[in-house]
Amino acid sequence: FYRIIDSVIDMQNDFGFIKLSRKAFSGELWALKRTFSDWEAWIDLIQYARFEPNVGSHNVGVASIELRRGQLVGSIRFLAQRWSWGEKKVRVFLSYLRKNNMVTTETVNGHTVITLLNYSKYNDSCEDTPNDTQKDTDNALLLKELSESMTQLRAQLRTQQEFIENLGHSKGTNKKKEKNNKISPNGDTKDGDPDGSPMFPHDGSNQAFQTLVKWMATHTPYCSDPSHWSHGMSQQEFESLTGRYGFEPNQVAKTIAEIENRKDLRKKYTNLYLTTLNWLKRSQHD
């Protein structure tokens, strides 16, 4: 077992942690009656030692012993029973740990207190520290902000739904105007700026994008419905497709129409912009 323990010492240049819940040590697998290996005994000392940074009391019979972080009460007899070892083997094991500056032992009120040296090396990380209480508070605030954002998003989606419904209503009263707009969006249209929406936000400066929004409301009702997407397409994202990636506006419209017609696939997508981008890239290689 000395080679196993030596490997622990040689890990000083290794980085990273395996995140393991302490609840794992109260599960059936860990509690299974067995003879512990040397490695299991060492891990057991680490997980059994006091984790909290403040000093706390540990009651052993009628005695009360104060323990600091990285300390535990563990007599030879107790550890022998816990690990299903003989007492001699426990003494040899603890002697080896002391020799290699991994633990110290002392007698307090007639009981053996084991102190794990460099305890923080085995426990401190960005994911598991004594400051987890503050992290939990931060997480709670983050969840609250996310909840508020979801409420705002639902309100925006309702507004978008009303926008789409109004477009559908306008279709019956402005048939002639819609007929003139029945084109693959290329920036040619000249009928005013469409209203902005959470699904298709824009600043009114890109005629091609405005045309796309109107065209989709008429020709691709599924893709225009915000209830089908967690994220639509902004003017900036549209300009990224036509600028950064070099696709023509009519290519974007054609691809959205293809998504609209694939009833067997479209329901599995949640982001209209990313779906359109991926389909456009794929068409380049077909």
PDB file of C-alpha atoms in Angstrom:
ATOM      1  CA  PHE A   1       0.000   0.000   0.000  1.00  0.00           C
ATOM      2  CA  TYR A   2       3.017   2.273   0.353  1.00  0.00           C
ATOM      3  CA  ARG A   3       3.123   2.730  -3.393  1.00  0.00           C
ATOM      4  CA  ILE A   4      -0.510   3.828  -3.358  1.00  0.00           C
ATOM      5  CA  ILE A   5       0.107   6.385  -0.623  1.00  0.00           C
ATOM      6  CA  ASP A   6       3.301   7.555  -2.365  1.00  0.00           C
ATOM      7  CA  SER A   7       1.246   8.234  -5.484  1.00  0.00           C
ATOM      8  CA  VAL A   8      -0.931  10.575  -3.432  1.00  0.00           C
ATOM      9  CA  ILE A   9       2.155  12.548  -2.385  1.00  0.00           C
ATOM     10  CA  ASP A  10       3.428  12.661  -5.974  1.00  0.00           C
ATOM     11  CA  MET A  11       0.192  14.305  -7.128  1.00  0.00           C
ATOM     12  CA  GLN A  12       1.391  17.716  -5.934  1.00  0.00           C
ATOM     13  CA  ASN A  13       1.830  18.835  -9.545  1.00  0.00           C
ATOM     14  CA  ASP A  14      -1.623  17.615 -10.623  1.00  0.00           C
ATOM     15  CA  PHE A  15      -4.482  20.057 -10.870  1.00  0.00           C
ATOM     16  CA  GLY A  16      -8.268  19.811 -10.860  1.00  0.00           C
ATOM     17  CA  PHE A  17     -10.855  18.141  -8.693  1.00  0.00           C
ATOM     18  CA  ILE A  18     -13.400  15.385  -8.997  1.00  0.00           C
ATOM     19  CA  LYS A  19     -16.604  16.809  -7.557  1.00  0.00           C
ATOM     20  CA  LEU A  20     -18.132  14.160  -5.314  1.00  0.00           C
ATOM     21  CA  SER A  21     -21.066  14.850  -3.011  1.00  0.00           C
ATOM     22  CA  ARG A  22     -20.450  14.005   0.634  1.00  0.00           C
ATOM     23  CA  LYS A  23     -23.786  12.235   0.524  1.00  0.00           C
ATOM     24  CA  ALA A  24     -21.995   9.481  -1.398  1.00  0.00           C
ATOM     25  CA  PHE A  25     -20.352   8.393   1.849  1.00  0.00           C
ATOM     26  CA  SER A  26     -23.734   7.722   3.450  1.00  0.00           C
ATOM     27  CA  GLY A  27     -24.931   5.587   0.544  1.00  0.00           C
ATOM     28  CA  GLU A  28     -25.253   1.832   0.487  1.00  0.00           C
ATOM     29  CA  LEU A  29     -22.075   1.218  -1.533  1.00  0.00           C
ATOM     30  CA  TRP A  30     -19.799   3.030   0.893  1.00  0.00           C
ATOM     31  CA  ALA A  31     -21.557   1.562   3.947  1.00  0.00           C
ATOM     32  CA  LEU A  32     -21.213  -1.976   2.572  1.00  0.00           C
ATOM     33  CA  LYS A  33     -19.484  -4.183   5.139  1.00  0.00           C
ATOM     34  CA  ARG A  34     -16.018  -4.969   3.828  1.00  0.00           C
ATOM     35  CA  THR A  35     -12.307  -4.776   4.533  1.00  0.00           C
ATOM     36  CA  PHE A  36     -11.126  -1.347   3.472  1.00  0.00           C
ATOM     37  CA  SER A  37      -8.166  -0.954   1.155  1.00  0.00           C
ATOM     38  CA  ASP A  38      -5.411   1.455   2.182  1.00  0.00           C
ATOM     39  CA  TRP A  39      -6.710   3.993  -0.339  1.00  0.00           C
ATOM     40  CA  GLU A  40     -10.265   3.719   1.010  1.00  0.00           C
ATOM     41  CA  ALA A  41      -8.967   4.248   4.544  1.00  0.00           C
ATOM     42  CA  TRP A  42      -7.162   7.417   3.495  1.00  0.00           C
ATOM     43  CA  ILE A  43     -10.240   8.738   1.657  1.00  0.00           C
ATOM     44  CA  ASP A  44     -12.329   7.884   4.710  1.00  0.00           C
ATOM     45  CA  LEU A  45     -10.096  10.030   6.914  1.00  0.00           C
ATOM     46  CA  ILE A  46     -10.435  12.951   4.493  1.00  0.00           C
ATOM     47  CA  GLN A  47     -14.227  12.767   4.256  1.00  0.00           C
ATOM     48  CA  TYR A  48     -14.688  12.069   7.991  1.00  0.00           C
ATOM     49  CA  ALA A  49     -12.594  15.056   9.121  1.00  0.00           C
ATOM     50  CA  ARG A  50     -14.341  18.306  10.058  1.00  0.00           C
ATOM     51  CA  PHE A  51     -14.933  20.433   6.935  1.00  0.00           C
ATOM     52  CA  GLU A  52     -16.369  23.619   8.470  1.00  0.00           C
ATOM     53  CA  PRO A  53     -13.802  26.402   8.981  1.00  0.00           C
ATOM     54  CA  ASN A  54     -14.959  27.299  12.493  1.00  0.00           C
ATOM     55  CA  VAL A  55     -14.085  25.342  15.641  1.00  0.00           C
ATOM     56  CA  GLY A  56     -16.797  22.887  16.675  1.00  0.00           C
ATOM     57  CA  SER A  57     -17.415  20.458  19.504  1.00  0.00           C
ATOM     58  CA  HIS A  58     -17.461  16.695  19.046  1.00  0.00           C
ATOM     59  CA  ASN A  59     -19.033  14.612  21.807  1.00  0.00           C
ATOM     60  CA  VAL A  60     -17.386  11.292  22.581  1.00  0.00           C
ATOM     61  CA  GLY A  61     -19.227   9.637  25.442  1.00  0.00           C
ATOM     62  CA  VAL A  62     -19.242  12.184  28.252  1.00  0.00           C
ATOM     63  CA  ALA A  63     -16.256  14.065  26.808  1.00  0.00           C
ATOM     64  CA  SER A  64     -16.573  17.091  24.561  1.00  0.00           C
ATOM     65  CA  ILE A  65     -13.617  17.705  22.248  1.00  0.00           C
ATOM     66  CA  GLU A  66     -13.110  20.836  20.171  1.00  0.00           C
ATOM     67  CA  LEU A  67     -12.147  20.116  16.560  1.00  0.00           C
ATOM     68  CA  ARG A  68     -10.728  22.455  13.953  1.00  0.00           C
ATOM     69  CA  ARG A  69     -11.015  22.098  10.191  1.00  0.00           C
ATOM     70  CA  GLY A  70      -9.263  18.911   9.035  1.00  0.00           C
ATOM     71  CA  GLN A  71      -9.444  17.145  12.423  1.00  0.00           C
ATOM     72  CA  LEU A  72     -11.328  14.051  13.569  1.00  0.00           C
ATOM     73  CA  VAL A  73     -11.583  11.833  16.627  1.00  0.00           C
ATOM     74  CA  GLY A  74     -10.448   8.326  15.763  1.00  0.00           C
ATOM     75  CA  SER A  75      -9.116   5.799  18.222  1.00  0.00           C
ATOM     76  CA  ILE A  76      -7.237   2.703  17.067  1.00  0.00           C
ATOM     77  CA  ARG A  77     -10.157   0.489  18.089  1.00  0.00           C
ATOM     78  CA  PHE A  78     -12.716   2.725  16.343  1.00  0.00           C
ATOM     79  CA  LEU A  79     -10.784   2.787  13.060  1.00  0.00           C
ATOM     80  CA  ALA A  80     -10.102  -0.949  13.220  1.00  0.00           C
ATOM     81  CA  GLN A  81     -13.829  -1.645  13.505  1.00  0.00           C
ATOM     82  CA  ARG A  82     -14.696   0.938  10.855  1.00  0.00           C
ATOM     83  CA  TRP A  83     -12.241  -0.444   8.311  1.00  0.00           C
ATOM     84  CA  SER A  84     -12.466  -4.139   9.331  1.00  0.00           C
ATOM     85  CA  TRP A  85      -8.752  -4.133  10.120  1.00  0.00           C
ATOM     86  CA  GLY A  86      -6.674  -5.454  12.959  1.00  0.00           C
ATOM     87  CA  GLU A  87      -5.490  -2.843  15.453  1.00  0.00           C
ATOM     88  CA  LYS A  88      -1.863  -3.540  14.528  1.00  0.00           C
ATOM     89  CA  LYS A  89      -2.533  -2.673  10.895  1.00  0.00           C
ATOM     90  CA  VAL A  90      -4.194   0.603  11.925  1.00  0.00           C
ATOM     91  CA  ARG A  91      -1.134   1.542  13.994  1.00  0.00           C
ATOM     92  CA  VAL A  92       1.208   0.770  11.070  1.00  0.00           C
ATOM     93  CA  PHE A  93      -0.989   2.784   8.699  1.00  0.00           C
ATOM     94  CA  LEU A  94      -1.130   5.849  10.989  1.00  0.00           C
ATOM     95  CA  SER A  95       2.609   5.577  11.607  1.00  0.00           C
ATOM     96  CA  TYR A  96       3.222   5.720   7.878  1.00  0.00           C
ATOM     97  CA  LEU A  97       0.960   8.771   7.490  1.00  0.00           C
ATOM     98  CA  ARG A  98       2.794  10.555  10.317  1.00  0.00           C
ATOM     99  CA  LYS A  99       6.188   9.652   8.851  1.00  0.00           C
ATOM    100  CA  ASN A 100       5.205  11.176   5.507  1.00  0.00           C
ATOM    101  CA  ASN A 101       3.809  14.349   7.095  1.00  0.00           C
ATOM    102  CA  MET A 102       0.252  13.536   6.070  1.00  0.00           C
ATOM    103  CA  VAL A 103      -1.237  13.503   9.576  1.00  0.00           C
ATOM    104  CA  THR A 104      -0.398  14.203  13.186  1.00  0.00           C
ATOM    105  CA  THR A 105      -2.014  12.546  16.178  1.00  0.00           C
ATOM    106  CA  GLU A 106      -2.482  13.700  19.769  1.00  0.00           C
ATOM    107  CA  THR A 107      -4.422  12.610  22.830  1.00  0.00           C
ATOM    108  CA  VAL A 108      -7.127  15.007  24.053  1.00  0.00           C
ATOM    109  CA  ASN A 109      -9.211  14.141  27.112  1.00  0.00           C
ATOM    110  CA  GLY A 110      -8.170  10.519  26.728  1.00  0.00           C
ATOM    111  CA  HIS A 111      -9.165  10.320  23.029  1.00  0.00           C
ATOM    112  CA  THR A 112      -7.042  10.292  19.881  1.00  0.00           C
ATOM    113  CA  VAL A 113      -7.410  13.352  17.657  1.00  0.00           C
ATOM    114  CA  ILE A 114      -6.070  12.995  14.119  1.00  0.00           C
ATOM    115  CA  THR A 115      -5.153  16.156  12.210  1.00  0.00           C
ATOM    116  CA  LEU A 116      -4.867  15.933   8.425  1.00  0.00           C
ATOM    117  CA  LEU A 117      -2.006  18.144   7.269  1.00  0.00           C
ATOM    118  CA  ASN A 118      -2.606  20.155   4.083  1.00  0.00           C
ATOM    119  CA  TYR A 119      -6.300  19.322   4.437  1.00  0.00           C
ATOM    120  CA  SER A 120      -7.316  22.233   2.221  1.00  0.00           C
ATOM    121  CA  LYS A 121      -5.329  20.707  -0.640  1.00  0.00           C
ATOM    122  CA  TYR A 122      -7.891  17.924  -0.822  1.00  0.00           C
ATOM    123  CA  ASN A 123     -10.998  20.049  -0.378  1.00  0.00           C
ATOM    124  CA  ASP A 124     -10.576  23.639  -1.523  1.00  0.00           C
ATOM    125  CA  SER A 125     -11.507  24.446  -5.107  1.00  0.00           C
ATOM    126  CA  CYS A 126     -13.579  26.993  -6.947  1.00  0.00           C
ATOM    127  CA  GLU A 127     -16.483  24.558  -6.603  1.00  0.00           C
ATOM    128  CA  ASP A 128     -16.169  23.416  -2.976  1.00  0.00           C
ATOM    129  CA  THR A 129     -15.000  25.869  -0.321  1.00  0.00           C
ATOM    130  CA  PRO A 130     -16.006  27.004   3.144  1.00  0.00           C
ATOM    131  CA  ASN A 131     -17.516  30.065   1.429  1.00  0.00           C
ATOM    132  CA  ASP A 132     -20.234  27.978  -0.231  1.00  0.00           C
ATOM    133  CA  THR A 133     -22.844  29.803   1.876  1.00  0.00           C
ATOM    134  CA  GLN A 134     -22.089  33.017   0.003  1.00  0.00           C
ATOM    135  CA  LYS A 135     -22.142  31.127  -3.296  1.00  0.00           C
ATOM    136  CA  ASP A 136     -25.537  29.709  -2.415  1.00  0.00           C
ATOM    137  CA  THR A 137     -26.785  33.244  -1.750  1.00  0.00           C
ATOM    138  CA  ASP A 138     -25.415  34.400  -5.097  1.00  0.00           C
ATOM    139  CA  ASN A 139     -27.089  31.456  -6.811  1.00  0.00           C
ATOM    140  CA  ALA A 140     -30.399  32.309  -5.186  1.00  0.00           C
ATOM    141  CA  LEU A 141     -30.132  35.879  -6.481  1.00  0.00           C
ATOM    142  CA  LEU A 142     -29.281  34.572  -9.932  1.00  0.00           C
ATOM    143  CA  LEU A 143     -32.307  32.283  -9.918  1.00  0.00           C
ATOM    144  CA  LYS A 144     -34.478  35.223  -8.876  1.00  0.00           C
ATOM    145  CA  GLU A 145     -33.135  37.304 -11.769  1.00  0.00           C
ATOM    146  CA  LEU A 146     -33.743  34.434 -14.193  1.00  0.00           C
ATOM    147  CA  SER A 147     -37.302  34.076 -12.919  1.00  0.00           C
ATOM    148  CA  GLU A 148     -37.917  37.789 -13.462  1.00  0.00           C
ATOM    149  CA  SER A 149     -36.399  37.554 -16.939  1.00  0.00           C
ATOM    150  CA  MET A 150     -38.703  34.641 -17.786  1.00  0.00           C
ATOM    151  CA  THR A 151     -41.706  36.706 -16.685  1.00  0.00           C
ATOM    152  CA  GLN A 152     -40.617  39.542 -18.956  1.00  0.00           C
ATOM    153  CA  LEU A 153     -40.014  37.101 -21.807  1.00  0.00           C
ATOM    154  CA  ARG A 154     -43.520  35.644 -21.484  1.00  0.00           C
ATOM    155  CA  ALA A 155     -44.968  39.152 -21.654  1.00  0.00           C
ATOM    156  CA  GLN A 156     -42.876  39.867 -24.743  1.00  0.00           C
ATOM    157  CA  LEU A 157     -44.022  36.640 -26.372  1.00  0.00           C
ATOM    158  CA  ARG A 158     -47.649  37.590 -25.760  1.00  0.00           C
ATOM    159  CA  THR A 159     -46.958  40.939 -27.404  1.00  0.00           C
ATOM    160  CA  GLN A 160     -45.336  39.147 -30.340  1.00  0.00           C
ATOM    161  CA  GLN A 161     -48.324  36.834 -30.664  1.00  0.00           C
ATOM    162  CA  GLU A 162     -50.611  39.863 -30.845  1.00  0.00           C
ATOM    163  CA  PHE A 163     -48.314  41.342 -33.485  1.00  0.00           C
ATOM    164  CA  ILE A 164     -48.550  38.200 -35.602  1.00  0.00           C
ATOM    165  CA  GLU A 165     -52.329  38.060 -35.178  1.00  0.00           C
ATOM    166  CA  ASN A 166     -52.595  41.694 -36.252  1.00  0.00           C
ATOM    167  CA  LEU A 167     -50.556  40.907 -39.339  1.00  0.00           C
ATOM    168  CA  GLY A 168     -52.949  38.076 -40.124  1.00  0.00           C
ATOM    169  CA  HIS A 169     -55.890  40.430 -39.720  1.00  0.00           C
ATOM    170  CA  SER A 170     -54.253  42.983 -41.983  1.00  0.00           C
ATOM    171  CA  LYS A 171     -53.843  40.284 -44.608  1.00  0.00           C
ATOM    172  CA  GLY A 172     -57.589  40.278 -45.271  1.00  0.00           C
ATOM    173  CA  THR A 173     -57.880  44.060 -45.582  1.00  0.00           C
ATOM    174  CA  ASN A 174     -54.626  44.766 -47.413  1.00  0.00           C
ATOM    175  CA  LYS A 175     -54.483  41.920 -49.922  1.00  0.00           C
ATOM    176  CA  LYS A 176     -53.213  44.130 -52.700  1.00  0.00           C
ATOM    177  CA  LYS A 177     -50.330  45.432 -50.621  1.00  0.00           C
ATOM    178  CA  GLU A 178     -49.345  41.942 -49.544  1.00  0.00           C
ATOM    179  CA  LYS A 179     -49.397  40.788 -53.130  1.00  0.00           C
ATOM    180  CA  ASN A 180     -46.764  43.388 -53.968  1.00  0.00           C
ATOM    181  CA  ASN A 181     -44.679  42.166 -51.056  1.00  0.00           C
ATOM    182  CA  LYS A 182     -44.782  38.530 -52.154  1.00  0.00           C
ATOM    183  CA  ILE A 183     -41.070  38.284 -52.987  1.00  0.00           C
ATOM    184  CA  SER A 184     -37.998  36.491 -51.759  1.00  0.00           C
ATOM    185  CA  PRO A 185     -36.615  39.218 -49.461  1.00  0.00           C
ATOM    186  CA  ASN A 186     -33.850  41.095 -51.223  1.00  0.00           C
ATOM    187  CA  GLY A 187     -34.300  44.663 -50.010  1.00  0.00           C
ATOM    188  CA  ASP A 188     -36.464  45.806 -52.940  1.00  0.00           C
ATOM    189  CA  THR A 189     -39.678  46.436 -51.002  1.00  0.00           C
ATOM    190  CA  LYS A 190     -40.702  50.007 -50.236  1.00  0.00           C
ATOM    191  CA  ASP A 191     -43.673  49.642 -47.912  1.00  0.00           C
ATOM    192  CA  GLY A 192     -42.720  51.273 -44.569  1.00  0.00           C
ATOM    193  CA  ASP A 193     -40.978  49.920 -41.492  1.00  0.00           C
ATOM    194  CA  PRO A 194     -42.647  46.982 -39.728  1.00  0.00           C
ATOM    195  CA  ASP A 195     -43.035  47.216 -35.979  1.00  0.00           C
ATOM    196  CA  GLY A 196     -40.217  45.718 -33.941  1.00  0.00           C
ATOM    197  CA  SER A 197     -40.851  42.616 -31.869  1.00  0.00           C
ATOM    198  CA  PRO A 198     -39.056  40.472 -29.259  1.00  0.00           C
ATOM    199  CA  MET A 199     -38.655  37.734 -31.857  1.00  0.00           C
ATOM    200  CA  PHE A 200     -37.448  40.049 -34.642  1.00  0.00           C
ATOM    201  CA  PRO A 201     -35.937  43.101 -32.909  1.00  0.00           C
ATOM    202  CA  HIS A 202     -34.454  45.771 -35.189  1.00  0.00           C
ATOM    203  CA  ASP A 203     -33.576  49.441 -35.238  1.00  0.00           C
ATOM    204  CA  GLY A 204     -35.365  50.285 -38.479  1.00  0.00           C
ATOM    205  CA  SER A 205     -32.201  50.824 -40.535  1.00  0.00           C
ATOM    206  CA  ASN A 206     -32.076  47.589 -42.538  1.00  0.00           C
ATOM    207  CA  GLN A 207     -34.709  47.356 -45.253  1.00  0.00           C
ATOM    208  CA  ALA A 208     -33.843  43.741 -46.106  1.00  0.00           C
ATOM    209  CA  PHE A 209     -34.470  42.607 -42.548  1.00  0.00           C
ATOM    210  CA  GLN A 210     -37.749  44.525 -42.367  1.00  0.00           C
ATOM    211  CA  THR A 211     -38.830  42.823 -45.578  1.00  0.00           C
ATOM    212  CA  LEU A 212     -37.914  39.419 -44.155  1.00  0.00           C
ATOM    213  CA  VAL A 213     -40.075  39.991 -41.071  1.00  0.00           C
ATOM    214  CA  LYS A 214     -43.113  40.888 -43.200  1.00  0.00           C
ATOM    215  CA  TRP A 215     -42.484  38.104 -45.676  1.00  0.00           C
ATOM    216  CA  MET A 216     -42.252  35.492 -42.916  1.00  0.00           C
ATOM    217  CA  ALA A 217     -45.497  36.642 -41.320  1.00  0.00           C
ATOM    218  CA  THR A 218     -47.270  35.797 -44.572  1.00  0.00           C
ATOM    219  CA  HIS A 219     -45.334  32.815 -45.932  1.00  0.00           C
ATOM    220  CA  THR A 220     -43.886  31.012 -42.917  1.00  0.00           C
ATOM    221  CA  PRO A 221     -46.452  31.236 -40.097  1.00  0.00           C
ATOM    222  CA  TYR A 222     -44.862  28.427 -38.080  1.00  0.00           C
ATOM    223  CA  CYS A 223     -41.409  30.043 -38.044  1.00  0.00           C
ATOM    224  CA  SER A 224     -42.998  33.430 -37.298  1.00  0.00           C
ATOM    225  CA  ASP A 225     -44.836  32.138 -34.240  1.00  0.00           C
ATOM    226  CA  PRO A 226     -42.741  32.983 -31.117  1.00  0.00           C
ATOM    227  CA  SER A 227     -44.345  30.161 -29.149  1.00  0.00           C
ATOM    228  CA  HIS A 228     -42.370  27.728 -31.304  1.00  0.00           C
ATOM    229  CA  TRP A 229     -38.976  29.230 -30.458  1.00  0.00           C
ATOM    230  CA  SER A 230     -37.065  30.148 -27.343  1.00  0.00           C
ATOM    231  CA  HIS A 231     -35.043  32.568 -29.480  1.00  0.00           C
ATOM    232  CA  GLY A 232     -36.004  34.187 -32.790  1.00  0.00           C
ATOM    233  CA  MET A 233     -33.736  36.264 -35.010  1.00  0.00           C
ATOM    234  CA  SER A 234     -32.554  39.830 -34.423  1.00  0.00           C
ATOM    235  CA  GLN A 235     -31.495  42.327 -37.059  1.00  0.00           C
ATOM    236  CA  GLN A 236     -27.898  41.963 -35.860  1.00  0.00           C
ATOM    237  CA  GLU A 237     -28.085  38.192 -36.342  1.00  0.00           C
ATOM    238  CA  PHE A 238     -29.643  38.622 -39.794  1.00  0.00           C
ATOM    239  CA  GLU A 239     -26.847  41.023 -40.732  1.00  0.00           C
ATOM    240  CA  SER A 240     -24.352  38.448 -39.438  1.00  0.00           C
ATOM    241  CA  LEU A 241     -25.818  35.896 -41.867  1.00  0.00           C
ATOM    242  CA  THR A 242     -25.611  38.301 -44.813  1.00  0.00           C
ATOM    243  CA  GLY A 243     -22.384  40.015 -43.808  1.00  0.00           C
ATOM    244  CA  ARG A 244     -20.086  37.806 -41.788  1.00  0.00           C
ATOM    245  CA  TYR A 245     -21.207  34.536 -43.374  1.00  0.00           C
ATOM    246  CA  GLY A 246     -21.896  36.011 -46.841  1.00  0.00           C
ATOM    247  CA  PHE A 247     -25.366  34.603 -47.494  1.00  0.00           C
ATOM    248  CA  GLU A 248     -27.827  36.509 -49.675  1.00  0.00           C
ATOM    249  CA  PRO A 249     -31.117  37.651 -48.083  1.00  0.00           C
ATOM    250  CA  ASN A 250     -33.077  35.468 -50.494  1.00  0.00           C
ATOM    251  CA  GLN A 251     -30.969  32.473 -49.373  1.00  0.00           C
ATOM    252  CA  VAL A 252     -31.954  33.180 -45.789  1.00  0.00           C
ATOM    253  CA  ALA A 253     -35.631  33.405 -46.749  1.00  0.00           C
ATOM    254  CA  LYS A 254     -35.432  30.217 -48.800  1.00  0.00           C
ATOM    255  CA  THR A 255     -33.825  28.343 -45.906  1.00  0.00           C
ATOM    256  CA  ILE A 256     -36.487  29.528 -43.453  1.00  0.00           C
ATOM    257  CA  ALA A 257     -39.117  28.327 -45.929  1.00  0.00           C
ATOM    258  CA  GLU A 258     -37.391  24.917 -46.000  1.00  0.00           C
ATOM    259  CA  ILE A 259     -37.504  24.781 -42.205  1.00  0.00           C
ATOM    260  CA  GLU A 260     -41.180  25.739 -42.338  1.00  0.00           C
ATOM    261  CA  ASN A 261     -41.938  22.838 -44.715  1.00  0.00           C
ATOM    262  CA  ARG A 262     -40.073  20.188 -42.713  1.00  0.00           C
ATOM    263  CA  LYS A 263     -42.840  19.387 -40.263  1.00  0.00           C
ATOM    264  CA  ASP A 264     -41.012  16.208 -39.249  1.00  0.00           C
ATOM    265  CA  LEU A 265     -37.926  18.147 -38.098  1.00  0.00           C
ATOM    266  CA  ARG A 266     -38.830  21.690 -37.191  1.00  0.00           C
ATOM    267  CA  LYS A 267     -40.365  20.952 -33.781  1.00  0.00           C
ATOM    268  CA  LYS A 268     -37.035  19.793 -32.359  1.00  0.00           C
ATOM    269  CA  TYR A 269     -35.407  23.198 -32.948  1.00  0.00           C
ATOM    270  CA  THR A 270     -35.617  26.033 -30.408  1.00  0.00           C
ATOM    271  CA  ASN A 271     -33.401  28.791 -31.862  1.00  0.00           C
ATOM    272  CA  LEU A 272     -34.493  30.168 -35.243  1.00  0.00           C
ATOM    273  CA  TYR A 273     -31.237  32.016 -35.906  1.00  0.00           C
ATOM    274  CA  LEU A 274     -28.926  29.069 -35.118  1.00  0.00           C
ATOM    275  CA  THR A 275     -31.172  26.641 -36.994  1.00  0.00           C
ATOM    276  CA  THR A 276     -31.131  28.889 -40.074  1.00  0.00           C
ATOM    277  CA  LEU A 277     -27.357  29.310 -39.862  1.00  0.00           C
ATOM    278  CA  ASN A 278     -26.764  25.556 -39.568  1.00  0.00           C
ATOM    279  CA  TRP A 279     -29.069  24.789 -42.498  1.00  0.00           C
ATOM    280  CA  LEU A 280     -27.349  27.435 -44.631  1.00  0.00           C
ATOM    281  CA  LYS A 281     -23.915  26.016 -43.853  1.00  0.00           C
ATOM    282  CA  ARG A 282     -25.116  22.523 -44.605  1.00  0.00           C
ATOM    283  CA  SER A 283     -26.492  23.638 -47.986  1.00  0.00           C
ATOM    284  CA  GLN A 284     -23.026  24.857 -48.933  1.00  0.00           C
ATOM    285  CA  HIS A 285     -21.690  21.317 -48.660  1.00  0.00           C
ATOM    286  CA  ASP A 286     -24.602  19.538 -50.334  1.00  0.00           C
TER     287      ASP A 286
END
